[in-house]
Coordinates of N, CA and C in Angstrom, one line a residue:
X1 N -16.1 -7.2 -19.8 CA -14.8 -7.9 -20.3 C -13.6 -6.8 -20.1
X2 N -12.5 -7.5 -20.1 CA -11.4 -6.7 -20.0 C -10.9 -6.2 -21.1
X3 N -9.9 -5.3 -21.2 CA -9.2 -4.6 -22.2 C -8.3 -5.7 -22.9
X4 N -8.3 -5.9 -24.3 CA -7.2 -6.8 -25.0 C -6.3 -5.9 -25.6
X5 N -5.1 -6.5 -25.5 CA -4.1 -5.7 -26.1 C -3.3 -6.7 -27.1
X6 N -2.8 -6.0 -28.2 CA -1.9 -6.9 -29.3 C -0.6 -7.1 -28.5
X7 N 0.0 -8.0 -29.1 CA 1.5 -8.3 -28.6 C 2.4 -7.2 -28.5
X8 N 2.2 -6.4 -29.6 CA 3.2 -5.2 -29.6 C 2.8 -4.4 -28.6
X9 N 1.4 -3.9 -28.3 CA 1.1 -3.1 -27.2 C 1.6 -3.7 -25.9
X10 N 1.4 -4.8 -25.7 CA 1.9 -5.6 -24.3 C 3.3 -5.4 -24.2
X11 N 4.1 -5.6 -25.4 CA 5.6 -5.3 -25.2 C 5.9 -3.9 -24.9
X12 N 5.0 -3.0 -25.4 CA 5.4 -1.6 -25.2 C 5.0 -1.3 -23.7
X13 N 4.0 -1.7 -23.4 CA 3.5 -1.5 -21.9 C 4.7 -2.0 -20.9
X14 N 5.2 -3.2 -21.1 CA 6.1 -3.8 -20.3 C 7.4 -3.0 -20.4
X15 N 8.0 -2.3 -21.5 CA 9.1 -1.6 -21.7 C 8.9 -0.3 -20.9
X16 N 7.7 0.1 -21.1 CA 7.3 1.6 -20.4 C 7.5 1.4 -18.7
X17 N 6.9 0.3 -18.3 CA 7.1 -0.1 -16.9 C 8.4 -0.2 -16.4
X18 N 9.2 -1.0 -17.3 CA 10.6 -1.1 -16.9 C 11.3 0.3 -16.9
X19 N 11.2 1.1 -18.0 CA 11.8 2.4 -17.9 C 11.5 3.3 -16.9
X20 N 10.0 3.1 -16.5 CA 9.5 4.0 -15.3 C 10.3 3.6 -14.1
X21 N 10.4 2.4 -13.9 CA 11.1 1.8 -12.6 C 12.6 2.1 -12.5
X22 N 13.3 1.8 -13.8 CA 14.7 2.2 -14.0 C 14.8 3.6 -13.6
X23 N 14.1 4.5 -14.2 CA 14.3 6.0 -13.9 C 14.2 6.4 -12.5
X24 N 13.0 5.9 -11.9 CA 12.8 6.1 -10.6 C 13.9 5.7 -9.5
X25 N 14.4 4.4 -9.7 CA 15.4 3.8 -8.9 C 16.7 4.6 -9.1
X26 N 17.0 5.0 -10.4 CA 18.2 5.8 -10.6 C 18.1 7.3 -10.1
X27 N 16.9 7.8 -9.9 CA 16.7 9.1 -9.3 C 16.9 8.9 -7.6
X28 N 16.8 7.8 -7.1 CA 17.0 7.5 -5.8 C 17.9 6.3 -5.4
X29 N 19.2 6.6 -5.9 CA 20.1 5.5 -5.9 C 20.4 4.9 -4.5
X30 N 20.3 5.8 -3.4 CA 20.5 5.2 -2.0 C 19.3 4.8 -1.2
X31 N 18.3 4.7 -2.0 CA 16.9 4.2 -1.4 C 16.5 2.9 -2.1
X32 N 16.1 1.8 -1.1 CA 15.5 0.6 -1.7 C 14.1 0.5 -1.5
X33 N 13.5 0.0 -2.4 CA 12.0 0.0 -2.5 C 11.4 -1.5 -2.7
X34 N 10.3 -1.8 -2.3 CA 9.6 -3.0 -2.5 C 8.9 -2.8 -3.9
X35 N 8.4 -4.0 -4.5 CA 7.7 -3.9 -5.8 C 6.3 -3.2 -5.4
X36 N 5.8 -3.4 -4.3 CA 4.5 -2.6 -4.0 C 4.7 -1.2 -3.9
X37 N 5.8 -0.8 -3.2 CA 6.1 0.8 -3.1 C 6.3 1.3 -4.5
X38 N 7.0 0.5 -5.3 CA 7.2 1.3 -6.6 C 5.9 1.3 -7.5
X39 N 5.1 0.1 -7.5 CA 3.9 0.1 -8.2 C 3.0 1.1 -7.7
X40 N 3.1 1.5 -6.3 CA 2.0 2.7 -5.9 C 2.6 4.0 -6.3
X41 N 3.9 4.2 -6.3 CA 4.5 5.6 -6.7 C 4.4 5.9 -8.0
X42 N 4.5 4.8 -8.9 CA 4.4 4.9 -10.3 C 3.1 4.5 -11.0
X43 N 2.2 4.3 -10.3 CA 0.7 3.9 -10.8 C 0.9 2.5 -11.6
X44 N 1.5 1.7 -11.2 CA 1.8 0.3 -11.9 C 1.1 -0.7 -10.8
X45 N 0.7 -2.0 -11.5 CA 0.4 -2.8 -10.6 C 1.5 -3.4 -10.0
X46 N 1.4 -4.2 -8.7 CA 2.5 -4.9 -8.1 C 3.0 -5.9 -9.1
X47 N 2.2 -6.7 -9.6 CA 2.7 -7.7 -10.6 C 3.5 -7.1 -11.7
X48 N 3.1 -6.0 -12.4 CA 3.9 -5.5 -13.4 C 5.3 -5.0 -12.9
X49 N 5.1 -4.5 -11.7 CA 6.5 -3.8 -11.0 C 7.3 -5.1 -10.7
X50 N 6.9 -6.3 -10.3 CA 7.6 -7.3 -10.0 C 8.3 -7.9 -11.2
X51 N 7.5 -8.0 -12.1 CA 7.9 -8.5 -13.6 C 9.1 -7.7 -14.2
X52 N 9.0 -6.3 -14.0 CA 10.0 -5.3 -14.4 C 11.2 -5.6 -13.6
X53 N 11.0 -5.6 -12.4 CA 12.2 -5.7 -11.4 C 13.0 -7.1 -11.7
X54 N 12.3 -8.1 -12.0 CA 12.9 -9.3 -12.4 C 13.8 -9.0 -13.8
X55 N 13.2 -8.4 -14.6 CA 14.1 -8.2 -15.9 C 15.1 -7.3 -15.5
X56 N 15.0 -6.2 -14.8 CA 16.2 -5.3 -14.2 C 17.1 -6.2 -13.5
X57 N 16.8 -7.1 -12.8 CA 17.8 -7.8 -11.9 C 18.4 -8.6 -12.9
X58 N 17.9 -9.2 -13.8 CA 18.6 -10.2 -15.0 C 19.6 -9.3 -15.7
X59 N 19.3 -8.2 -15.9 CA 20.3 -7.2 -16.6 C 21.3 -6.6 -15.8
X60 N 21.3 -6.8 -14.3 CA 22.2 -6.6 -13.4 C 22.1 -5.0 -13.0
X61 N 20.9 -4.5 -13.2 CA 20.6 -3.0 -13.0 C 20.2 -2.8 -11.5
X62 N 19.7 -3.7 -10.9 CA 19.3 -3.6 -9.5 C 20.0 -4.7 -8.6
X63 N 20.1 -4.2 -7.3 CA 20.4 -5.0 -6.4 C 19.2 -5.7 -5.5
X64 N 19.2 -6.7 -5.3 CA 18.0 -7.4 -4.5 C 18.4 -7.6 -3.0
X65 N 17.6 -7.1 -2.1 CA 17.9 -7.2 -0.6 C 16.8 -8.1 -0.1
X66 N 17.1 -9.0 0.5 CA 16.0 -9.9 1.1 C 16.4 -10.0 2.5
X67 N 15.6 -9.5 3.4 CA 15.9 -9.5 4.8 C 14.5 -9.6 5.7
X68 N 14.5 -9.8 6.9 CA 13.4 -9.9 7.7 C 13.0 -8.4 8.0
X69 N 11.7 -8.1 7.7 CA 11.2 -6.6 8.1 C 10.4 -6.5 9.3
X70 N 11.0 -5.9 10.4 CA 10.3 -5.8 11.7 C 9.0 -5.2 11.6
X71 N 8.7 -4.3 10.7 CA 7.4 -3.6 10.5 C 6.3 -4.6 9.9
X72 N 6.7 -5.7 9.4 CA 5.8 -6.6 9.0 C 6.1 -8.0 9.6
X73 N 6.0 -8.0 10.8 CA 6.2 -9.2 11.5 C 7.5 -9.9 11.3
X74 N 8.4 -9.3 11.0 CA 9.6 -10.2 10.5 C 9.6 -11.0 9.4
X75 N 8.6 -11.1 8.5 CA 8.5 -11.7 7.5 C 9.6 -11.2 6.4
X76 N 10.0 -12.1 5.6 CA 11.2 -11.6 4.7 C 10.6 -10.6 3.8
X77 N 11.2 -9.4 3.5 CA 11.0 -8.4 2.7 C 11.9 -8.3 1.4
X78 N 11.5 -8.4 0.2 CA 12.4 -8.2 -0.9 C 12.3 -6.8 -1.3
X79 N 13.5 -6.2 -1.4 CA 13.7 -4.6 -1.7 C 14.7 -4.5 -2.8
X80 N 14.5 -3.5 -3.5 CA 15.4 -3.4 -4.9 C 16.0 -2.0 -4.8
X81 N 17.3 -2.0 -5.1 CA 17.9 -0.7 -5.1 C 18.8 -0.7 -6.6
X82 N 19.0 0.6 -7.0 CA 19.6 0.8 -8.2 C 21.2 0.4 -8.1
X83 N 21.7 -0.3 -9.1 CA 23.3 -0.5 -9.0 C 24.1 0.6 -9.5
X84 N 23.6 1.7 -10.3 CA 24.4 2.9 -10.8 C 25.1 2.4 -12.2
X85 N 24.6 1.3 -12.7 CA 25.3 1.0 -13.9 C 24.5 1.1 -15.2
X86 N 23.3 1.9 -15.0 CA 22.2 2.1 -16.1 C 23.0 2.7 -17.4
X87 N 22.7 2.0 -18.6 CA 23.0 2.5 -19.9 C 22.1 3.1 -20.7
X88 N 21.0 3.3 -20.0 CA 19.7 3.9 -20.8 C 18.9 2.7 -21.4
X89 N 18.0 3.0 -22.2 CA 17.1 2.0 -22.7 C 17.6 1.0 -23.6
X90 N 17.3 -0.2 -23.4 CA 17.8 -1.3 -24.1 C 17.0 -1.6 -25.3
X91 N 17.9 -1.9 -26.5 CA 17.1 -2.2 -27.8 C 16.8 -3.8 -27.7
X92 N 15.6 -4.2 -28.3 CA 15.5 -5.5 -28.4 C 16.5 -6.4 -29.3
X93 N 16.7 -7.6 -29.0 CA 17.6 -8.3 -29.9 C 17.2 -8.2 -31.4
X94 N 18.2 -7.9 -32.2 CA 18.0 -7.7 -33.7 C 17.8 -6.3 -34.1
X95 N 17.6 -5.4 -33.2 CA 17.3 -4.1 -33.5 C 18.6 -3.2 -33.4
X96 N 18.7 -2.3 -34.3 CA 19.9 -1.4 -34.2 C 19.4 0.0 -34.2
X97 N 20.1 0.9 -33.7 CA 19.8 2.4 -33.6 C 20.2 3.1 -34.8

């Protein structure tokens, strides 16, 4: 059987993944990464990386680059790059510092 987590634990894991990805992209602002590459470097699953990147895209913290990749038979590759507009960790709605 798999591991079960509470809603709070899942939320914390997702926020941790977003923070790891945001920090990694900010540390390499001129480099673009695929979700797979980020997952591998940060020891996250590809699905977790994709979900986190979707949230960061919605927050306008990453640029999304979709273009044919010659190393992958010209299939469209989706890459992500930091926009440079990071304001640090976000508080959930209704929470104040």
